[in-house]
PDB file of C-alpha atoms in Angstrom:
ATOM      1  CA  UNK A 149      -3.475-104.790  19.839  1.00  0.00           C
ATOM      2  CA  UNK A 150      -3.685-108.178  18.520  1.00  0.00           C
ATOM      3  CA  UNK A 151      -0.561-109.857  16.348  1.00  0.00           C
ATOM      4  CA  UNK A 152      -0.754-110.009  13.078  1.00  0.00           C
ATOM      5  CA  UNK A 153      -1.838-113.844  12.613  1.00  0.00           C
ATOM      6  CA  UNK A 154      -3.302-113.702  16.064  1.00  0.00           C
ATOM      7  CA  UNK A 155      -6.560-114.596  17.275  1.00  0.00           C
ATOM      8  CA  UNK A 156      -9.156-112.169  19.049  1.00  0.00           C
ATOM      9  CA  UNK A 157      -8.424-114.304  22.135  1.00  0.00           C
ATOM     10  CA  UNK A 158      -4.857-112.985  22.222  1.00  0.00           C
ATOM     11  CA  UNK A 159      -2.805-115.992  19.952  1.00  0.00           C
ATOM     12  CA  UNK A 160       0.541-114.775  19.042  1.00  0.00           C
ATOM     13  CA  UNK A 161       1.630-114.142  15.714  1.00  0.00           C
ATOM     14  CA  UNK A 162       2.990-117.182  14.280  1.00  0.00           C
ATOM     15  CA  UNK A 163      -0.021-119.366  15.222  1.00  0.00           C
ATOM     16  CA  UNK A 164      -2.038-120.849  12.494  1.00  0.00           C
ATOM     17  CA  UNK A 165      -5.042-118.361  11.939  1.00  0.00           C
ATOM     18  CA  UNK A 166      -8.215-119.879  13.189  1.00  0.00           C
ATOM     19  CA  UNK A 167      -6.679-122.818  14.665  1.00  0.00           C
ATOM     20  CA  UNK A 168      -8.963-125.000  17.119  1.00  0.00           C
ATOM     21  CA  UNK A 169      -7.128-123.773  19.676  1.00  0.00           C
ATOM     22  CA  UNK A 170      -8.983-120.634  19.263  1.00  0.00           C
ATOM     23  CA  UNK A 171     -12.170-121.907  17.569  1.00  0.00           C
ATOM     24  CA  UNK A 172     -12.873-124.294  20.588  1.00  0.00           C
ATOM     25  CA  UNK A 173     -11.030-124.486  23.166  1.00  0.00           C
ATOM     26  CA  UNK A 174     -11.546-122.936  26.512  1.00  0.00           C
ATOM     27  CA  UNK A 175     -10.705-119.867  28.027  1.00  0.00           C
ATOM     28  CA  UNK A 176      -9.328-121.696  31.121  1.00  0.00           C
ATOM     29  CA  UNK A 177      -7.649-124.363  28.941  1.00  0.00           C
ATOM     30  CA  UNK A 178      -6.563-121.924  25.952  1.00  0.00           C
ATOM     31  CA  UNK A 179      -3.110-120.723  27.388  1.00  0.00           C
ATOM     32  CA  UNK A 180      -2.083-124.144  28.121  1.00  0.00           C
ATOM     33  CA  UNK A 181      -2.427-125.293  24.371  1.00  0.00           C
ATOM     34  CA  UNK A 182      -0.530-122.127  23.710  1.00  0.00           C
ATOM     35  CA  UNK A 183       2.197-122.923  25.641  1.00  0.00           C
ATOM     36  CA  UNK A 184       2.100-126.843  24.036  1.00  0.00           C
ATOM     37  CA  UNK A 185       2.448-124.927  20.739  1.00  0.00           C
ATOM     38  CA  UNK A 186      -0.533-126.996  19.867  1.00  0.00           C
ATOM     39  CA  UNK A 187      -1.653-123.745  17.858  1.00  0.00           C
ATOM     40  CA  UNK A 188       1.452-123.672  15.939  1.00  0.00           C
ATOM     41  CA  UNK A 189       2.173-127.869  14.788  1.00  0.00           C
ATOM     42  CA  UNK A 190       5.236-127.175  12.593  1.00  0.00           C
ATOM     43  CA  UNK A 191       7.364-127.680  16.269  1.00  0.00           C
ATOM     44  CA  UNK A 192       6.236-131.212  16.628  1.00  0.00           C
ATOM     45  CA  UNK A 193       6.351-131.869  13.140  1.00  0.00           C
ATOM     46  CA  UNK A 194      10.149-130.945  12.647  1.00  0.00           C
ATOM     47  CA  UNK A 195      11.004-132.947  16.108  1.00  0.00           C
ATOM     48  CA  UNK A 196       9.086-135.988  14.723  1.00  0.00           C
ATOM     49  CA  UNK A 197      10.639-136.306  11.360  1.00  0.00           C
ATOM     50  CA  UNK A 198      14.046-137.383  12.008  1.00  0.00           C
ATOM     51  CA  UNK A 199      12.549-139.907  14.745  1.00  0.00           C
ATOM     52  CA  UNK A 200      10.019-140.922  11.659  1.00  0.00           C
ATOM     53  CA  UNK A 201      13.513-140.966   9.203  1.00  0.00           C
ATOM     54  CA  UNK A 202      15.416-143.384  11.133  1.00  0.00           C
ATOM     55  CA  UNK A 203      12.595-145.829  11.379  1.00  0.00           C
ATOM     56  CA  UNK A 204      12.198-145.902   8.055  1.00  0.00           C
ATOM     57  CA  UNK A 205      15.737-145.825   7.554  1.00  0.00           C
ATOM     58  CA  UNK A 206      17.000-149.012  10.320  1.00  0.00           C
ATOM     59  CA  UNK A 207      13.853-151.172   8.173  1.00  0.00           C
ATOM     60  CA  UNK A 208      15.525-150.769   4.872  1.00  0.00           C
ATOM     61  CA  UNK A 209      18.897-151.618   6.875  1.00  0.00           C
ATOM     62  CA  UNK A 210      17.125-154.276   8.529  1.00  0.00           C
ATOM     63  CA  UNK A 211      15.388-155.519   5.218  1.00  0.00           C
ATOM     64  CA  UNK A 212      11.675-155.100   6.766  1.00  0.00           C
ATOM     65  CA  UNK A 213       8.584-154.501   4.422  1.00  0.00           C
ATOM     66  CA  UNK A 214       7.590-151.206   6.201  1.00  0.00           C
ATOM     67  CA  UNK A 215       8.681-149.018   9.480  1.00  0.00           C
ATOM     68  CA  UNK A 216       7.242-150.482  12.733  1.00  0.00           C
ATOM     69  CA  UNK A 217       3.923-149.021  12.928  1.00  0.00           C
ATOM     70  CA  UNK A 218       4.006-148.789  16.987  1.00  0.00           C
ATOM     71  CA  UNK A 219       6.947-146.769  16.885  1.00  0.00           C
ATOM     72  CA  UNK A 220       6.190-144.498  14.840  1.00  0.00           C
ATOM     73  CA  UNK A 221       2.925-144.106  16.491  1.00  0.00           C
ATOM     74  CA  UNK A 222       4.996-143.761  19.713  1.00  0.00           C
ATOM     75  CA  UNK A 223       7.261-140.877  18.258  1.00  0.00           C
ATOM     76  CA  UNK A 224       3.879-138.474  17.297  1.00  0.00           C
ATOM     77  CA  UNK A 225       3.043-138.766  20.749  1.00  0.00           C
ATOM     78  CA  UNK A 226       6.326-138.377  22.585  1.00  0.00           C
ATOM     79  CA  UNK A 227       7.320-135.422  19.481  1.00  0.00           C
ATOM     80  CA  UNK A 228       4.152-133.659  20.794  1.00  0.00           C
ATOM     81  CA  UNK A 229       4.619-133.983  24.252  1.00  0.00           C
ATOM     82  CA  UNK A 230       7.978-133.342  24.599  1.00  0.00           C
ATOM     83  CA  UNK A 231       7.705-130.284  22.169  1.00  0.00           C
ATOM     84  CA  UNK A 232       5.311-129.099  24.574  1.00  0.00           C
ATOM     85  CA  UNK A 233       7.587-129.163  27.222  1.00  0.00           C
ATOM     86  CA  UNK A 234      10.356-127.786  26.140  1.00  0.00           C
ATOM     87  CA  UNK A 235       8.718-124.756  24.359  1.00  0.00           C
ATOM     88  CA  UNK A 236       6.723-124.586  28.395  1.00  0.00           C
ATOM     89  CA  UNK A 237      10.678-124.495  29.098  1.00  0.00           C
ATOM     90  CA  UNK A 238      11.425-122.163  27.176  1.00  0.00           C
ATOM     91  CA  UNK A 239       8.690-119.682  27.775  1.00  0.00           C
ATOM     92  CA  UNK A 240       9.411-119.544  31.278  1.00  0.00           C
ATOM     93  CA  UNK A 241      13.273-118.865  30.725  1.00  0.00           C
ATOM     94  CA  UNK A 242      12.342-116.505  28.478  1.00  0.00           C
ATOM     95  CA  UNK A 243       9.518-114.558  29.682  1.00  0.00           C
ATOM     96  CA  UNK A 244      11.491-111.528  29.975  1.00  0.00           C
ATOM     97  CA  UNK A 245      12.866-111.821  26.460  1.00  0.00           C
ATOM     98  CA  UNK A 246       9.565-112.709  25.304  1.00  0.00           C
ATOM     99  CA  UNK A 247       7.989-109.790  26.694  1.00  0.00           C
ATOM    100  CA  UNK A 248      10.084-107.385  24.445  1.00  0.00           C
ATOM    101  CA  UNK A 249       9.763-109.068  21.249  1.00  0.00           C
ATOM    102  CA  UNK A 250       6.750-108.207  18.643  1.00  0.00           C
ATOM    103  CA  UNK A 251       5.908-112.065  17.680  1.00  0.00           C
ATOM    104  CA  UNK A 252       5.928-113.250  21.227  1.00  0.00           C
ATOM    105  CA  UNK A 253       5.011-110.547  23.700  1.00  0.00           C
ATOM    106  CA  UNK A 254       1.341-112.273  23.277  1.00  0.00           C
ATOM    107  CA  UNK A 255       2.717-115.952  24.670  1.00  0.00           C
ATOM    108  CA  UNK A 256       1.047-116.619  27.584  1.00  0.00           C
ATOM    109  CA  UNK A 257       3.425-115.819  30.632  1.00  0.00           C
ATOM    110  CA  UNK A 258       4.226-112.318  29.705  1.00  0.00           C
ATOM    111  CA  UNK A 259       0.973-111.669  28.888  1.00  0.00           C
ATOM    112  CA  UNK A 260      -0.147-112.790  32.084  1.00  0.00           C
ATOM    113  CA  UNK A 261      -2.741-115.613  31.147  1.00  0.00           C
ATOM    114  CA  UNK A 262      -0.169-118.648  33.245  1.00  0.00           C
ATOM    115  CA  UNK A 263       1.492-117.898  36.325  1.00  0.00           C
ATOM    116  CA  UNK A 264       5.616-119.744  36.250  1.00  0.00           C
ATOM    117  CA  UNK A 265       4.316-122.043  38.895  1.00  0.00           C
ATOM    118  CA  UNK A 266       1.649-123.294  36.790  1.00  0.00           C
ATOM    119  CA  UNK A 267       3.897-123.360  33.920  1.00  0.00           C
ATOM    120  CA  UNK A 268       6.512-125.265  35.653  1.00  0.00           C
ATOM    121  CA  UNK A 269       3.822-127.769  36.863  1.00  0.00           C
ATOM    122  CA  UNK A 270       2.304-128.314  33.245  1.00  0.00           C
ATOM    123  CA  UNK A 271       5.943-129.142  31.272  1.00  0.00           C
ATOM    124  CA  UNK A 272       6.686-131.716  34.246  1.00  0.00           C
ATOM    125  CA  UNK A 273       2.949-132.869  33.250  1.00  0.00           C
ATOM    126  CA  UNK A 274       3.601-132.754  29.416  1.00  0.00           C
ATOM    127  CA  UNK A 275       7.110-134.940  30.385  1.00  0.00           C
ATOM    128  CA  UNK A 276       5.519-137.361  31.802  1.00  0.00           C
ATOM    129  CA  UNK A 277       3.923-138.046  28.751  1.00  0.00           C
ATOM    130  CA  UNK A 278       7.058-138.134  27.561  1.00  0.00           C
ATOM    131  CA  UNK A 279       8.842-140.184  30.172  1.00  0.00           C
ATOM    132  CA  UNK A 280       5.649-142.801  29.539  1.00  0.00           C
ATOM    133  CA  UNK A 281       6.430-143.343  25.709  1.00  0.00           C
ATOM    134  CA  UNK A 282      10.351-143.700  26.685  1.00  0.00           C
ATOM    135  CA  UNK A 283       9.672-146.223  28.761  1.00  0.00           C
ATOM    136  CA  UNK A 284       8.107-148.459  25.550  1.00  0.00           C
ATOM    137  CA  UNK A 285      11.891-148.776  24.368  1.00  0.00           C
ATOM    138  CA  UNK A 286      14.474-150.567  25.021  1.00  0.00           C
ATOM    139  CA  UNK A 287      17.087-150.087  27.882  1.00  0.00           C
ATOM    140  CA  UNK A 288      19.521-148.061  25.390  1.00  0.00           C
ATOM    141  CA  UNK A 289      17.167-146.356  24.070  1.00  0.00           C
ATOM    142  CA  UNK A 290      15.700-144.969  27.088  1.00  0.00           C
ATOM    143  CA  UNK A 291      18.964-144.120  28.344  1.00  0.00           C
ATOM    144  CA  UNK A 292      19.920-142.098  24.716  1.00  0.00           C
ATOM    145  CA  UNK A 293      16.794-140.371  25.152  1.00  0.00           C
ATOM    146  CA  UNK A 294      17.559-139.213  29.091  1.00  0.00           C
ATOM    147  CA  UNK A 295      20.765-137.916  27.287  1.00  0.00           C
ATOM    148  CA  UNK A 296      19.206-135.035  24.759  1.00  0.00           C
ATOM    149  CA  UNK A 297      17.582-133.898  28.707  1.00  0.00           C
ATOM    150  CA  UNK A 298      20.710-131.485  29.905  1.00  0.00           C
ATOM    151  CA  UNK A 299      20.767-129.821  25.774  1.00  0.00           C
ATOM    152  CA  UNK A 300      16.978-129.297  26.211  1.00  0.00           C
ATOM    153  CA  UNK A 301      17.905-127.616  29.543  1.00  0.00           C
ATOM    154  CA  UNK A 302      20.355-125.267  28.790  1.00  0.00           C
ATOM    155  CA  UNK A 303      18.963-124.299  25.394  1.00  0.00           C
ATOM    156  CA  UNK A 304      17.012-121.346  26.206  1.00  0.00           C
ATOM    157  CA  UNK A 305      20.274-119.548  28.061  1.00  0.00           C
ATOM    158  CA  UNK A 306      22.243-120.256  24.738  1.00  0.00           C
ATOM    159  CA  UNK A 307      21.320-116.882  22.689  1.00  0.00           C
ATOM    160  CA  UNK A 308      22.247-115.051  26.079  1.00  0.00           C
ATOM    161  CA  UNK A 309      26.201-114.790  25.264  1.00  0.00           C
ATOM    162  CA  UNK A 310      26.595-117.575  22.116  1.00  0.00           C
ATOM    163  CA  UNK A 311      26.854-116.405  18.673  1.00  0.00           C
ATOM    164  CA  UNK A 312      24.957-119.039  17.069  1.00  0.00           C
ATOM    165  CA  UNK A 313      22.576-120.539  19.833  1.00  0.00           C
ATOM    166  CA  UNK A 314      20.823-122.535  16.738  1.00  0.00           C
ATOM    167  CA  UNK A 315      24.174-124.712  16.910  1.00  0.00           C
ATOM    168  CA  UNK A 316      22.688-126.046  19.810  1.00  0.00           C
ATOM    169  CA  UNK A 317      18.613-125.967  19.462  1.00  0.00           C
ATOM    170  CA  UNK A 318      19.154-128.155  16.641  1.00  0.00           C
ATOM    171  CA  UNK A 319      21.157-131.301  18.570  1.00  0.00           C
ATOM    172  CA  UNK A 320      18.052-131.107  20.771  1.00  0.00           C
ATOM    173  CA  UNK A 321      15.513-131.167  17.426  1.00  0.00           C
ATOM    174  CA  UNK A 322      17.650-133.846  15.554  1.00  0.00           C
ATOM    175  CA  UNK A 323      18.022-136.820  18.255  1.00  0.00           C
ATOM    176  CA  UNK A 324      15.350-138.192  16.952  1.00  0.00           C
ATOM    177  CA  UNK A 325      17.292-139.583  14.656  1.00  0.00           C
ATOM    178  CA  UNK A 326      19.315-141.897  16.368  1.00  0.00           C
ATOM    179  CA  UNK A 327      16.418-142.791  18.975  1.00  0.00           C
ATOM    180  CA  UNK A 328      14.809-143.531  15.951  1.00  0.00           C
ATOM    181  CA  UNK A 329      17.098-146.468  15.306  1.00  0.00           C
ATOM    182  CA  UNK A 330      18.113-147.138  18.384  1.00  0.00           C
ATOM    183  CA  UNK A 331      14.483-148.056  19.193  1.00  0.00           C
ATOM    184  CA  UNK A 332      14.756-151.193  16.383  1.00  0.00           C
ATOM    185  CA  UNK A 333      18.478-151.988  17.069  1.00  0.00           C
ATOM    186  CA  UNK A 334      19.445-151.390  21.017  1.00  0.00           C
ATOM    187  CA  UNK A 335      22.197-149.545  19.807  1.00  0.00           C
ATOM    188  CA  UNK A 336      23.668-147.097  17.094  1.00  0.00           C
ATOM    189  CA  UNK A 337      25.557-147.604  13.693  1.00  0.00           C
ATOM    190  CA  UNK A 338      27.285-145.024  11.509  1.00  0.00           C
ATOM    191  CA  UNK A 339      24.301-144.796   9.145  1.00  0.00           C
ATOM    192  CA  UNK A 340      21.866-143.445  12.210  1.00  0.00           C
ATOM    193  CA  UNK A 341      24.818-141.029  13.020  1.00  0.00           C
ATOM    194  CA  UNK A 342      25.036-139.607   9.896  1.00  0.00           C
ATOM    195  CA  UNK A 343      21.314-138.968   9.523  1.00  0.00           C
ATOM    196  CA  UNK A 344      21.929-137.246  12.811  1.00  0.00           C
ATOM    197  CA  UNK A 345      24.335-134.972  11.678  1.00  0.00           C
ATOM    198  CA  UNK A 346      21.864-134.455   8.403  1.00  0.00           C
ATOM    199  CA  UNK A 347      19.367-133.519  10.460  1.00  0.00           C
ATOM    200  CA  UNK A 348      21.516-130.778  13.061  1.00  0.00           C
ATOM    201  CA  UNK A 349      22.323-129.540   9.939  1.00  0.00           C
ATOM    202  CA  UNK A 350      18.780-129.158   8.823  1.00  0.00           C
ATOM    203  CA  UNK A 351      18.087-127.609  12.422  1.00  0.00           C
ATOM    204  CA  UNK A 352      20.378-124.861  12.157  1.00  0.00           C
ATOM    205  CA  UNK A 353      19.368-123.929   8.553  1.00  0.00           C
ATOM    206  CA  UNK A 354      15.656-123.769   9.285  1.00  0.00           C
ATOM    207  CA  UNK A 355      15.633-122.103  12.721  1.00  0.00           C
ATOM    208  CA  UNK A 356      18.102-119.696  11.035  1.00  0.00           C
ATOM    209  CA  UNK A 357      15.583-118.659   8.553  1.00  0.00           C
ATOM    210  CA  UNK A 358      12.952-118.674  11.426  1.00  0.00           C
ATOM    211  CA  UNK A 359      15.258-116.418  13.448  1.00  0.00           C
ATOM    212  CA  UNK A 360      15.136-113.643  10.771  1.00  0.00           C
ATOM    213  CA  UNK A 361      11.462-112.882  12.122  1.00  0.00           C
ATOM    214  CA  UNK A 362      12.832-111.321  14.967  1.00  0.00           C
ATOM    215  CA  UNK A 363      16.432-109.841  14.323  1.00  0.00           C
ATOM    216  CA  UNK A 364      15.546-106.320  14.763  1.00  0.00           C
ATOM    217  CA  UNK A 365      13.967-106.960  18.102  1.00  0.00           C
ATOM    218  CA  UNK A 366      16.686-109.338  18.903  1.00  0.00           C
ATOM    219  CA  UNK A 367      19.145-106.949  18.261  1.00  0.00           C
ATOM    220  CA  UNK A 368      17.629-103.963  20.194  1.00  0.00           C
ATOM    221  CA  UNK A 369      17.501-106.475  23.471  1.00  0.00           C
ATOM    222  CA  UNK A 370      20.791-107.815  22.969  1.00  0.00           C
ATOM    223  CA  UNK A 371      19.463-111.461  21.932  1.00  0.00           C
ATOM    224  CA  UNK A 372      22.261-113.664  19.934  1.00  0.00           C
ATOM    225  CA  UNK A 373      20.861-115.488  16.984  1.00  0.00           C
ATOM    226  CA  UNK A 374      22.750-117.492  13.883  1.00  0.00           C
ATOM    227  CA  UNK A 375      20.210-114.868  12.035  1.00  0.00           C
ATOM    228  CA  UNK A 376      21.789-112.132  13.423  1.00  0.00           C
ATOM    229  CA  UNK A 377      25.564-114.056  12.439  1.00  0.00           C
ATOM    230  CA  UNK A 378      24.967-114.508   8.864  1.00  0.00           C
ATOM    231  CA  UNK A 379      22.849-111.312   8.200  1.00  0.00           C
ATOM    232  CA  UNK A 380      23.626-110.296   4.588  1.00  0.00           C
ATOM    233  CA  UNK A 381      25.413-113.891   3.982  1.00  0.00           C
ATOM    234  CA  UNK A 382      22.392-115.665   5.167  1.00  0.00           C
ATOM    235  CA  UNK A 383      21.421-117.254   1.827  1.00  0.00           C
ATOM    236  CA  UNK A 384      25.316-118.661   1.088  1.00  0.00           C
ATOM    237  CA  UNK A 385      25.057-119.869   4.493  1.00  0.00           C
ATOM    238  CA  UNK A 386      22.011-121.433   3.484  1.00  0.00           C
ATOM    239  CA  UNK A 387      23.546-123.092   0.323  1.00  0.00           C
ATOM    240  CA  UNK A 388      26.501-124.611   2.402  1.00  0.00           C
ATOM    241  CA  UNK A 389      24.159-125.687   5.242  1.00  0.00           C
ATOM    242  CA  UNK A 390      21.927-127.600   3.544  1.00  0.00           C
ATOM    243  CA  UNK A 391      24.130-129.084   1.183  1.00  0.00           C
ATOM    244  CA  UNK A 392      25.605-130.816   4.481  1.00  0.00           C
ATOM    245  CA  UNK A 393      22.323-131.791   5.148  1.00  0.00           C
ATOM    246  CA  UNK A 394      21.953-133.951   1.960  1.00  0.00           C
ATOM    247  CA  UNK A 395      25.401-134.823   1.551  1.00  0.00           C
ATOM    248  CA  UNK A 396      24.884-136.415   5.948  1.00  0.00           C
ATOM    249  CA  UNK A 397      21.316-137.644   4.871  1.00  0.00           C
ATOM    250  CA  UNK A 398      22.433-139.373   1.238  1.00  0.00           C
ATOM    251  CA  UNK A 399      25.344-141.072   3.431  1.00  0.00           C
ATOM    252  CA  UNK A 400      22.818-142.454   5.896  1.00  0.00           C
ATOM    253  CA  UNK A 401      20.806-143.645   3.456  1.00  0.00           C
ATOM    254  CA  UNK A 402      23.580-145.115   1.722  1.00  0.00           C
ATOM    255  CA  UNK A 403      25.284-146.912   4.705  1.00  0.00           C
ATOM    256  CA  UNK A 404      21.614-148.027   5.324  1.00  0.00           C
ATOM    257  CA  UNK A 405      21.685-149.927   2.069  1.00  0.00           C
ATOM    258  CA  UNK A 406      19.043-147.757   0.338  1.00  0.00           C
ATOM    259  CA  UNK A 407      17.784-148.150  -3.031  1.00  0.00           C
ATOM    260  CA  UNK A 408      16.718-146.264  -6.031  1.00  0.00           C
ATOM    261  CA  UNK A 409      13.501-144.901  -3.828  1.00  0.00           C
ATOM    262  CA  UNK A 410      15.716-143.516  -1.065  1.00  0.00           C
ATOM    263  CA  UNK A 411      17.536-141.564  -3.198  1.00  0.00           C
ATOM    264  CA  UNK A 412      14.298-140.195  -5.593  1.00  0.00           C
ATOM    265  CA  UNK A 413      13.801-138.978  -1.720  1.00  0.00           C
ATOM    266  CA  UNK A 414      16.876-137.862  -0.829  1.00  0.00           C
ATOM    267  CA  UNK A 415      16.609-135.601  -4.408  1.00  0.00           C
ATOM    268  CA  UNK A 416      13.377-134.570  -3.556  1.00  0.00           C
ATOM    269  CA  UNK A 417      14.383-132.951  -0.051  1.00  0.00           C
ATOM    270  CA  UNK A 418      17.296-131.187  -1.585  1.00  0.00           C
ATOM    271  CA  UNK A 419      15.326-130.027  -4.705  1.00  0.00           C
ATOM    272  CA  UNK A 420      12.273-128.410  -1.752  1.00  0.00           C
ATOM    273  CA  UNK A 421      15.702-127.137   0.494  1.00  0.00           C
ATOM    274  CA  UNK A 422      16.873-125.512  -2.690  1.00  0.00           C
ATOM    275  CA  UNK A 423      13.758-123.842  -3.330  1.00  0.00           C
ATOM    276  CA  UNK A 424      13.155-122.429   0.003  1.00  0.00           C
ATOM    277  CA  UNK A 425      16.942-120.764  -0.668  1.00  0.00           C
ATOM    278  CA  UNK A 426      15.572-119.369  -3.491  1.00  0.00           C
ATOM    279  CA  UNK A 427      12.425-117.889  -2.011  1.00  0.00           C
ATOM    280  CA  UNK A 428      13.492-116.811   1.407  1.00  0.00           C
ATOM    281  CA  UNK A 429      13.690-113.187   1.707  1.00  0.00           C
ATOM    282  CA  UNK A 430      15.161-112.251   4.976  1.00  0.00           C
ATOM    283  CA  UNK A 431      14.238-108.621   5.298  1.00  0.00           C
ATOM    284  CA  UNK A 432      10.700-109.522   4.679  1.00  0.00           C
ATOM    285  CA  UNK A 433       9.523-111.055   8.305  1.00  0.00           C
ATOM    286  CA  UNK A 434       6.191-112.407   6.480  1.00  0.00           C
TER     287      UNK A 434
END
């Protein structure tokens, strides 16, 4: 039976209905997008945006009229391809898991559309990608970026025996924010490492929320999620979670010597994080 938010052609739930990816694509090359997430862009999006932040953020510190174009040009690409490989990653680790959950048991590898081989083969394709926009950096830049590898590796065994495995999905989801600077500088400042820590912060309170689709699944299979840890408490957890996130990101942009603009920003985020606190309902898995 199909997912609800699924395509005829066997897309899982949380794709975007009639994506291209179903419209167009082939049959041969269909699982492949699926397993980029290319059906489902809010992954890429939410790895670009702190690498898109701290661009912006180093050219106010730097005094430049605008962000460097060519990075942030070179951040889509690497956000995409990278996201693509680590969700490949993931679905391979967690074919098993996947297999026994509602939203997922459609991914490709448990329902037998890619073979692990091929799956393996296509996220060492997909970070190559990667490993070809790293290179466009400088040396310290390249090197931070090797760095988020090992987090991106052990992620997927995280919700195995850790309480709140979104602790840890979210340092992979908010380097961008000090490659982003890096990139400019050839090194890191405080203001960068707050906007990190804004931005984990961020992680863990989205991907919570996210989580909450799949709690009574996870729970039957023994799957550890921070959804599962806050249950009941999960909006106050909210509350205090992203308050650190604009407390970390209004430092940054402070140490960055940000003006009346970055802050209209920073009030804007926390007025949209606020309203998703208010809205979120998470018995209802819609």
């Amino acid at each position: 039976m199909v997912q609800s938010g699924g395509s005829e052609q066997g897309g899982v739930a949380d794709a975007v209905p009639g994506h291209w990816v179903d419209r167009a694509a082939s049959a041969s090359l269909r699982p492949f997008l699926r397993l980029a997430r290319l059906d489902r862009p809010i992954g890429w999006w939410l790895l670009m945006w702190p690498c898109w932040w701290a661009t912006a953020l180093v050219a106010v510190a730097a005094g430049l009229p605008y962000p460097n174009p060519w990075h942030l040009f070179l951040f889509f690409v690497g956000a995409v391809a990278m996201r693509g490989a680590g969700s490949t990653w993931n679905d391979v680790i967690d074919r098993k898991i996947d297999a026994g959950v509602a939203r997922t048991r459609n991914r490709p590898i448990p329902a037998g559309e890619v073979s692990v081989k091929a799956a393996l083969a296509f996220a060492v394709l997909q970070s190559l990608v990667g490993l070809a926009v790293v290179l466009q950096f400088n040396l310290f830049t390249i090197i931070l970026s090797f760095a988020s590898l090992l987090i991106v590796a052990i992620y997927p065994f995280m919700k195995r025996f850790f309480a709140l495995p979104q602790t840890v999905f979210a340092l992979t989801f908010a380097w961008g924010a000090l490659v982003g600077w890096s990139a400019t500088t050839g090194a890191l400042a405080l203001a960068p490492v707050m906007l990190y820590a804004g931005a984990w912060f961020w992680g863990l309170g989205y991907d919570t929320i996210y989580g909450h689709q799949d709690k009574a699944d996870d729970a039957i299979i023994g799957v550890k999620s921070s959804s599962l840890f806050f249950a009941e408490n999960t909006k106050p957890a909210l509350a205090g979670i992203f308050g650190a996130t604009i407390v970390c990101v209004g430092a940054a942009a402070w140490l960055a010597g940000g003006g009346v603009l970055s802050f209209l920003g920073v009030a804007a985020f926390a007025a949209h994080l606020s309203w998703q606190i208010v809205r979120v309902d998470p018995d209802d898995p819609a």
